[in-house]
C-alpha cells in the first residue's frame, strides 16, 4: 500500500526521480513507518475513498484504471521482481492523468472557476513538467551518467552501487569500482554479484590473498557455486610452493 501511495506522490509531484527505488527490507520498513510513508498510505486511502464516494462519476473510471493496472506491477497479485520503478507506472499514469483532468474539470465546474483561469493553471502545470523533463533528460545520456546519478538519487540501494561499480570497472577505473562494489556489500552482504566482481578486479591486480577471501565469502553463502569453487581450487594451486620434480 505504501508503494502505491508513493506512486501517487510521484505522479502528483515528480520533483525527485530515480532510476532505482530498491531498498533492503529493513530500510523499507523504516520508510513505511516514517512520516512520508504514513502520508503515502493516507493519500492512497483518501484516493480510494474519493473513488468510492464518487463512483458514479465518469472520471472514477480513470482512477479505477490506475488501481487495476498497478495491481499487475506492484507485487500485490504477481511478484514483479522490482520494488518500484517509473517504467512500471506508464500504463497506470494514463489512468491517473485521466482522473486528474476529468476530476479537476468537474471540481472547477462545481466551485465556479472560470475557463481562462483553468487555462492558466493547465499552462502553468505543463510548463513546470516540461522544465523537469528537460532537466532530467541528460541523466539518460549514457550508462555512466545514469548510474552516476542513480547512486546519488538512491544512496541506500545496493543495486545502484553495483551498477555504477560495474560501469566504472568497464571504464578502467578499478579503484573507484572497488569502492562502489564494497558499498553494495555494505548495504547487502548477500549481494554476491558484487563479491564476484570484486574478486575479478583483485585478480587482475594480482592480490591473490584478497581474491581467496572473496571466493570463500561467496562459497560461504552459496556453497553450490561450482564456478567459484573451481576458481578457488585453481587459485590455491597457484599459491603452492614450487617443488622439484
mmCIF file with all atom_site columns, C-alpha atoms in Angstrom, residues 36-188:
data_model
loop_
_atom_site.group_PDB
_atom_site.id
_atom_site.type_symbol
_atom_site.label_atom_id
_atom_site.label_alt_id
_atom_site.label_comp_id
_atom_site.label_asym_id
_atom_site.label_entity_id
_atom_site.label_seq_id
_atom_site.pdbx_PDB_ins_code
_atom_site.Cartn_x
_atom_site.Cartn_y
_atom_site.Cartn_z
_atom_site.occupancy
_atom_site.B_iso_or_equiv
_atom_site.pdbx_formal_charge
_atom_site.auth_seq_id
_atom_site.auth_comp_id
_atom_site.auth_asym_id
_atom_site.auth_atom_id
_atom_site.pdbx_PDB_model_num
ATOM 1   C CA . UNK A 1 36  ? 6.406   10.206  4.479   1.00 0.00 ? 36  UNK A CA 1
ATOM 2   C CA . UNK A 1 37  ? 5.437   6.533   4.468   1.00 0.00 ? 37  UNK A CA 1
ATOM 3   C CA . UNK A 1 38  ? 2.403   7.147   6.669   1.00 0.00 ? 38  UNK A CA 1
ATOM 4   C CA . UNK A 1 39  ? 1.434   10.103  4.466   1.00 0.00 ? 39  UNK A CA 1
ATOM 5   C CA . UNK A 1 40  ? 1.667   7.890   1.375   1.00 0.00 ? 40  UNK A CA 1
ATOM 6   C CA . UNK A 1 41  ? -0.694  5.326   2.913   1.00 0.00 ? 41  UNK A CA 1
ATOM 7   C CA . UNK A 1 42  ? -3.120  8.062   3.986   1.00 0.00 ? 42  UNK A CA 1
ATOM 8   C CA . UNK A 1 43  ? -3.040  9.525   0.472   1.00 0.00 ? 43  UNK A CA 1
ATOM 9   C CA . UNK A 1 44  ? -3.877  6.138   -1.026  1.00 0.00 ? 44  UNK A CA 1
ATOM 10  C CA . UNK A 1 45  ? -6.769  5.653   1.412   1.00 0.00 ? 45  UNK A CA 1
ATOM 11  C CA . UNK A 1 46  ? -8.117  9.106   0.529   1.00 0.00 ? 46  UNK A CA 1
ATOM 12  C CA . UNK A 1 47  ? -7.771  8.335   -3.170  1.00 0.00 ? 47  UNK A CA 1
ATOM 13  C CA . UNK A 1 48  ? -9.767  5.117   -2.778  1.00 0.00 ? 48  UNK A CA 1
ATOM 14  C CA . UNK A 1 49  ? -12.372 6.906   -0.645  1.00 0.00 ? 49  UNK A CA 1
ATOM 15  C CA . UNK A 1 50  ? -12.871 9.526   -3.354  1.00 0.00 ? 50  UNK A CA 1
ATOM 16  C CA . UNK A 1 51  ? -13.294 6.818   -5.982  1.00 0.00 ? 51  UNK A CA 1
ATOM 17  C CA . UNK A 1 52  ? -15.877 5.012   -3.873  1.00 0.00 ? 52  UNK A CA 1
ATOM 18  C CA . UNK A 1 53  ? -17.935 8.054   -2.929  1.00 0.00 ? 53  UNK A CA 1
ATOM 19  C CA . UNK A 1 54  ? -17.817 9.419   -6.494  1.00 0.00 ? 54  UNK A CA 1
ATOM 20  C CA . UNK A 1 55  ? -18.097 6.067   -8.253  1.00 0.00 ? 55  UNK A CA 1
ATOM 21  C CA . UNK A 1 56  ? -20.968 7.279   -10.460 1.00 0.00 ? 56  UNK A CA 1
ATOM 22  C CA . UNK A 1 57  ? -18.759 9.967   -11.965 1.00 0.00 ? 57  UNK A CA 1
ATOM 23  C CA . UNK A 1 58  ? -17.112 9.303   -15.329 1.00 0.00 ? 58  UNK A CA 1
ATOM 24  C CA . UNK A 1 59  ? -13.670 10.204  -14.033 1.00 0.00 ? 59  UNK A CA 1
ATOM 25  C CA . UNK A 1 60  ? -13.839 7.475   -11.371 1.00 0.00 ? 60  UNK A CA 1
ATOM 26  C CA . UNK A 1 61  ? -13.233 5.030   -14.232 1.00 0.00 ? 61  UNK A CA 1
ATOM 27  C CA . UNK A 1 62  ? -9.784  6.544   -14.742 1.00 0.00 ? 62  UNK A CA 1
ATOM 28  C CA . UNK A 1 63  ? -8.971  6.203   -11.074 1.00 0.00 ? 63  UNK A CA 1
ATOM 29  C CA . UNK A 1 64  ? -10.019 2.561   -11.227 1.00 0.00 ? 64  UNK A CA 1
ATOM 30  C CA . UNK A 1 65  ? -7.767  2.143   -14.297 1.00 0.00 ? 65  UNK A CA 1
ATOM 31  C CA . UNK A 1 66  ? -4.887  3.424   -12.172 1.00 0.00 ? 66  UNK A CA 1
ATOM 32  C CA . UNK A 1 67  ? -5.502  0.907   -9.387  1.00 0.00 ? 67  UNK A CA 1
ATOM 33  C CA . UNK A 1 68  ? -6.143  -2.098  -11.645 1.00 0.00 ? 68  UNK A CA 1
ATOM 34  C CA . UNK A 1 69  ? -3.080  -1.581  -13.844 1.00 0.00 ? 69  UNK A CA 1
ATOM 35  C CA . UNK A 1 70  ? -0.893  -1.016  -10.795 1.00 0.00 ? 70  UNK A CA 1
ATOM 36  C CA . UNK A 1 71  ? -2.114  -4.241  -9.231  1.00 0.00 ? 71  UNK A CA 1
ATOM 37  C CA . UNK A 1 72  ? -0.274  -6.055  -12.049 1.00 0.00 ? 72  UNK A CA 1
ATOM 38  C CA . UNK A 1 73  ? 3.117   -4.451  -11.349 1.00 0.00 ? 73  UNK A CA 1
ATOM 39  C CA . UNK A 1 74  ? 3.271   -3.547  -7.651  1.00 0.00 ? 74  UNK A CA 1
ATOM 40  C CA . UNK A 1 75  ? 3.855   -7.129  -6.375  1.00 0.00 ? 75  UNK A CA 1
ATOM 41  C CA . UNK A 1 76  ? 0.337   -7.490  -4.931  1.00 0.00 ? 76  UNK A CA 1
ATOM 42  C CA . UNK A 1 77  ? -1.053  -10.065 -7.365  1.00 0.00 ? 77  UNK A CA 1
ATOM 43  C CA . UNK A 1 78  ? 2.138   -11.101 -9.167  1.00 0.00 ? 78  UNK A CA 1
ATOM 44  C CA . UNK A 1 79  ? 5.783   -10.857 -7.970  1.00 0.00 ? 79  UNK A CA 1
ATOM 45  C CA . UNK A 1 80  ? 7.394   -8.413  -10.406 1.00 0.00 ? 80  UNK A CA 1
ATOM 46  C CA . UNK A 1 81  ? 10.930  -8.634  -9.036  1.00 0.00 ? 81  UNK A CA 1
ATOM 47  C CA . UNK A 1 82  ? 11.151  -4.836  -8.864  1.00 0.00 ? 82  UNK A CA 1
ATOM 48  C CA . UNK A 1 83  ? 10.029  -2.935  -5.779  1.00 0.00 ? 83  UNK A CA 1
ATOM 49  C CA . UNK A 1 84  ? 9.288   0.319   -7.586  1.00 0.00 ? 84  UNK A CA 1
ATOM 50  C CA . UNK A 1 85  ? 10.206  1.780   -10.950 1.00 0.00 ? 85  UNK A CA 1
ATOM 51  C CA . UNK A 1 86  ? 8.994   4.662   -13.077 1.00 0.00 ? 86  UNK A CA 1
ATOM 52  C CA . UNK A 1 87  ? 8.822   2.348   -16.104 1.00 0.00 ? 87  UNK A CA 1
ATOM 53  C CA . UNK A 1 88  ? 6.160   0.362   -14.237 1.00 0.00 ? 88  UNK A CA 1
ATOM 54  C CA . UNK A 1 89  ? 3.974   3.466   -13.999 1.00 0.00 ? 89  UNK A CA 1
ATOM 55  C CA . UNK A 1 90  ? 3.454   4.136   -17.705 1.00 0.00 ? 90  UNK A CA 1
ATOM 56  C CA . UNK A 1 91  ? 0.053   2.401   -18.067 1.00 0.00 ? 91  UNK A CA 1
ATOM 57  C CA . UNK A 1 92  ? -1.207  3.496   -14.612 1.00 0.00 ? 92  UNK A CA 1
ATOM 58  C CA . UNK A 1 93  ? -0.146  7.070   -15.400 1.00 0.00 ? 93  UNK A CA 1
ATOM 59  C CA . UNK A 1 94  ? -2.698  7.126   -18.251 1.00 0.00 ? 94  UNK A CA 1
ATOM 60  C CA . UNK A 1 95  ? -5.467  6.403   -15.786 1.00 0.00 ? 95  UNK A CA 1
ATOM 61  C CA . UNK A 1 96  ? -4.143  8.860   -13.207 1.00 0.00 ? 96  UNK A CA 1
ATOM 62  C CA . UNK A 1 97  ? -3.872  11.608  -15.829 1.00 0.00 ? 97  UNK A CA 1
ATOM 63  C CA . UNK A 1 98  ? -7.485  10.986  -16.873 1.00 0.00 ? 98  UNK A CA 1
ATOM 64  C CA . UNK A 1 99  ? -8.504  11.073  -13.219 1.00 0.00 ? 99  UNK A CA 1
ATOM 65  C CA . UNK A 1 100 ? -6.804  14.449  -12.691 1.00 0.00 ? 100 UNK A CA 1
ATOM 66  C CA . UNK A 1 101 ? -8.044  16.003  -15.937 1.00 0.00 ? 101 UNK A CA 1
ATOM 67  C CA . UNK A 1 102 ? -11.692 14.957  -15.726 1.00 0.00 ? 102 UNK A CA 1
ATOM 68  C CA . UNK A 1 103 ? -11.863 15.120  -11.957 1.00 0.00 ? 103 UNK A CA 1
ATOM 69  C CA . UNK A 1 104 ? -10.196 18.536  -11.961 1.00 0.00 ? 104 UNK A CA 1
ATOM 70  C CA . UNK A 1 105 ? -12.609 19.813  -14.619 1.00 0.00 ? 105 UNK A CA 1
ATOM 71  C CA . UNK A 1 106 ? -15.552 18.582  -12.545 1.00 0.00 ? 106 UNK A CA 1
ATOM 72  C CA . UNK A 1 107 ? -14.153 20.270  -9.429  1.00 0.00 ? 107 UNK A CA 1
ATOM 73  C CA . UNK A 1 108 ? -13.608 23.556  -11.281 1.00 0.00 ? 108 UNK A CA 1
ATOM 74  C CA . UNK A 1 109 ? -17.194 23.426  -12.518 1.00 0.00 ? 109 UNK A CA 1
ATOM 75  C CA . UNK A 1 110 ? -18.500 22.846  -9.006  1.00 0.00 ? 110 UNK A CA 1
ATOM 76  C CA . UNK A 1 111 ? -16.609 25.718  -7.377  1.00 0.00 ? 111 UNK A CA 1
ATOM 77  C CA . UNK A 1 112 ? -17.078 28.068  -10.330 1.00 0.00 ? 112 UNK A CA 1
ATOM 78  C CA . UNK A 1 113 ? -13.516 28.580  -11.609 1.00 0.00 ? 113 UNK A CA 1
ATOM 79  C CA . UNK A 1 114 ? -13.607 30.400  -14.927 1.00 0.00 ? 114 UNK A CA 1
ATOM 80  C CA . UNK A 1 115 ? -12.325 28.911  -18.184 1.00 0.00 ? 115 UNK A CA 1
ATOM 81  C CA . UNK A 1 116 ? -9.478  31.385  -18.541 1.00 0.00 ? 116 UNK A CA 1
ATOM 82  C CA . UNK A 1 117 ? -8.211  30.614  -15.037 1.00 0.00 ? 117 UNK A CA 1
ATOM 83  C CA . UNK A 1 118 ? -8.393  26.892  -15.815 1.00 0.00 ? 118 UNK A CA 1
ATOM 84  C CA . UNK A 1 119 ? -6.327  27.534  -18.950 1.00 0.00 ? 119 UNK A CA 1
ATOM 85  C CA . UNK A 1 120 ? -3.710  29.415  -16.934 1.00 0.00 ? 120 UNK A CA 1
ATOM 86  C CA . UNK A 1 121 ? -3.456  26.550  -14.445 1.00 0.00 ? 121 UNK A CA 1
ATOM 87  C CA . UNK A 1 122 ? -3.037  23.999  -17.246 1.00 0.00 ? 122 UNK A CA 1
ATOM 88  C CA . UNK A 1 123 ? -0.323  26.062  -18.933 1.00 0.00 ? 123 UNK A CA 1
ATOM 89  C CA . UNK A 1 124 ? 1.464   26.522  -15.598 1.00 0.00 ? 124 UNK A CA 1
ATOM 90  C CA . UNK A 1 125 ? 1.439   22.780  -14.849 1.00 0.00 ? 125 UNK A CA 1
ATOM 91  C CA . UNK A 1 126 ? 2.620   21.891  -18.363 1.00 0.00 ? 126 UNK A CA 1
ATOM 92  C CA . UNK A 1 127 ? 5.426   24.454  -18.107 1.00 0.00 ? 127 UNK A CA 1
ATOM 93  C CA . UNK A 1 128 ? 6.674   23.054  -14.807 1.00 0.00 ? 128 UNK A CA 1
ATOM 94  C CA . UNK A 1 129 ? 6.526   19.473  -16.120 1.00 0.00 ? 129 UNK A CA 1
ATOM 95  C CA . UNK A 1 130 ? 8.370   20.467  -19.304 1.00 0.00 ? 130 UNK A CA 1
ATOM 96  C CA . UNK A 1 131 ? 11.151  22.095  -17.281 1.00 0.00 ? 131 UNK A CA 1
ATOM 97  C CA . UNK A 1 132 ? 11.502  18.987  -15.103 1.00 0.00 ? 132 UNK A CA 1
ATOM 98  C CA . UNK A 1 133 ? 11.667  16.822  -18.237 1.00 0.00 ? 133 UNK A CA 1
ATOM 99  C CA . UNK A 1 134 ? 14.387  18.975  -19.834 1.00 0.00 ? 134 UNK A CA 1
ATOM 100 C CA . UNK A 1 135 ? 16.426  18.836  -16.630 1.00 0.00 ? 135 UNK A CA 1
ATOM 101 C CA . UNK A 1 136 ? 16.069  15.059  -16.362 1.00 0.00 ? 136 UNK A CA 1
ATOM 102 C CA . UNK A 1 137 ? 16.863  14.060  -19.959 1.00 0.00 ? 137 UNK A CA 1
ATOM 103 C CA . UNK A 1 138 ? 20.697  14.497  -19.682 1.00 0.00 ? 138 UNK A CA 1
ATOM 104 C CA . UNK A 1 139 ? 20.764  11.882  -16.920 1.00 0.00 ? 139 UNK A CA 1
ATOM 105 C CA . UNK A 1 140 ? 19.858  9.255   -19.544 1.00 0.00 ? 140 UNK A CA 1
ATOM 106 C CA . UNK A 1 141 ? 22.589  10.281  -21.988 1.00 0.00 ? 141 UNK A CA 1
ATOM 107 C CA . UNK A 1 142 ? 24.693  7.181   -21.254 1.00 0.00 ? 142 UNK A CA 1
ATOM 108 C CA . UNK A 1 143 ? 25.079  4.360   -18.738 1.00 0.00 ? 143 UNK A CA 1
ATOM 109 C CA . UNK A 1 144 ? 27.796  6.337   -16.981 1.00 0.00 ? 144 UNK A CA 1
ATOM 110 C CA . UNK A 1 145 ? 25.636  9.431   -16.455 1.00 0.00 ? 145 UNK A CA 1
ATOM 111 C CA . UNK A 1 146 ? 22.634  7.298   -15.491 1.00 0.00 ? 146 UNK A CA 1
ATOM 112 C CA . UNK A 1 147 ? 24.405  5.118   -12.927 1.00 0.00 ? 147 UNK A CA 1
ATOM 113 C CA . UNK A 1 148 ? 26.393  8.053   -11.521 1.00 0.00 ? 148 UNK A CA 1
ATOM 114 C CA . UNK A 1 149 ? 23.167  9.942   -10.901 1.00 0.00 ? 149 UNK A CA 1
ATOM 115 C CA . UNK A 1 150 ? 21.348  6.898   -9.543  1.00 0.00 ? 150 UNK A CA 1
ATOM 116 C CA . UNK A 1 151 ? 23.823  6.361   -6.688  1.00 0.00 ? 151 UNK A CA 1
ATOM 117 C CA . UNK A 1 152 ? 23.021  9.931   -5.641  1.00 0.00 ? 152 UNK A CA 1
ATOM 118 C CA . UNK A 1 153 ? 19.261  9.532   -6.062  1.00 0.00 ? 153 UNK A CA 1
ATOM 119 C CA . UNK A 1 154 ? 19.198  6.142   -4.308  1.00 0.00 ? 154 UNK A CA 1
ATOM 120 C CA . UNK A 1 155 ? 22.137  6.067   -1.864  1.00 0.00 ? 155 UNK A CA 1
ATOM 121 C CA . UNK A 1 156 ? 20.668  3.103   0.056   1.00 0.00 ? 156 UNK A CA 1
ATOM 122 C CA . UNK A 1 157 ? 20.267  0.878   -2.997  1.00 0.00 ? 157 UNK A CA 1
ATOM 123 C CA . UNK A 1 158 ? 22.865  -1.924  -3.339  1.00 0.00 ? 158 UNK A CA 1
ATOM 124 C CA . UNK A 1 159 ? 21.738  -2.373  -6.945  1.00 0.00 ? 159 UNK A CA 1
ATOM 125 C CA . UNK A 1 160 ? 22.615  1.240   -7.765  1.00 0.00 ? 160 UNK A CA 1
ATOM 126 C CA . UNK A 1 161 ? 26.065  0.939   -6.185  1.00 0.00 ? 161 UNK A CA 1
ATOM 127 C CA . UNK A 1 162 ? 26.692  -2.339  -8.012  1.00 0.00 ? 162 UNK A CA 1
ATOM 128 C CA . UNK A 1 163 ? 25.659  -0.980  -11.415 1.00 0.00 ? 163 UNK A CA 1
ATOM 129 C CA . UNK A 1 164 ? 27.914  2.046   -11.058 1.00 0.00 ? 164 UNK A CA 1
ATOM 130 C CA . UNK A 1 165 ? 30.776  -0.134  -9.848  1.00 0.00 ? 165 UNK A CA 1
ATOM 131 C CA . UNK A 1 166 ? 30.492  -2.341  -12.944 1.00 0.00 ? 166 UNK A CA 1
ATOM 132 C CA . UNK A 1 167 ? 30.338  0.713   -15.205 1.00 0.00 ? 167 UNK A CA 1
ATOM 133 C CA . UNK A 1 168 ? 33.475  2.168   -13.571 1.00 0.00 ? 168 UNK A CA 1
ATOM 134 C CA . UNK A 1 169 ? 35.281  -1.135  -13.986 1.00 0.00 ? 169 UNK A CA 1
ATOM 135 C CA . UNK A 1 170 ? 34.460  -1.218  -17.694 1.00 0.00 ? 170 UNK A CA 1
ATOM 136 C CA . UNK A 1 171 ? 35.806  2.328   -17.948 1.00 0.00 ? 171 UNK A CA 1
ATOM 137 C CA . UNK A 1 172 ? 39.134  1.210   -16.418 1.00 0.00 ? 172 UNK A CA 1
ATOM 138 C CA . UNK A 1 173 ? 38.559  2.990   -13.095 1.00 0.00 ? 173 UNK A CA 1
ATOM 139 C CA . UNK A 1 174 ? 39.128  -0.106  -10.989 1.00 0.00 ? 174 UNK A CA 1
ATOM 140 C CA . UNK A 1 175 ? 39.793  1.570   -7.631  1.00 0.00 ? 175 UNK A CA 1
ATOM 141 C CA . UNK A 1 176 ? 36.589  3.594   -7.792  1.00 0.00 ? 176 UNK A CA 1
ATOM 142 C CA . UNK A 1 177 ? 34.769  0.483   -8.966  1.00 0.00 ? 177 UNK A CA 1
ATOM 143 C CA . UNK A 1 178 ? 36.079  -1.429  -5.959  1.00 0.00 ? 178 UNK A CA 1
ATOM 144 C CA . UNK A 1 179 ? 34.793  1.266   -3.610  1.00 0.00 ? 179 UNK A CA 1
ATOM 145 C CA . UNK A 1 180 ? 31.262  1.134   -5.004  1.00 0.00 ? 180 UNK A CA 1
ATOM 146 C CA . UNK A 1 181 ? 31.176  -2.662  -5.036  1.00 0.00 ? 181 UNK A CA 1
ATOM 147 C CA . UNK A 1 182 ? 32.199  -2.660  -1.377  1.00 0.00 ? 182 UNK A CA 1
ATOM 148 C CA . UNK A 1 183 ? 29.431  -0.142  -0.739  1.00 0.00 ? 183 UNK A CA 1
ATOM 149 C CA . UNK A 1 184 ? 26.927  -2.517  -2.357  1.00 0.00 ? 184 UNK A CA 1
ATOM 150 C CA . UNK A 1 185 ? 28.081  -5.270  0.007   1.00 0.00 ? 185 UNK A CA 1
ATOM 151 C CA . UNK A 1 186 ? 27.800  -2.947  2.996   1.00 0.00 ? 186 UNK A CA 1
ATOM 152 C CA . UNK A 1 187 ? 24.166  -2.355  2.082   1.00 0.00 ? 187 UNK A CA 1
ATOM 153 C CA . UNK A 1 188 ? 23.509  -6.019  1.284   1.00 0.00 ? 188 UNK A CA 1
#
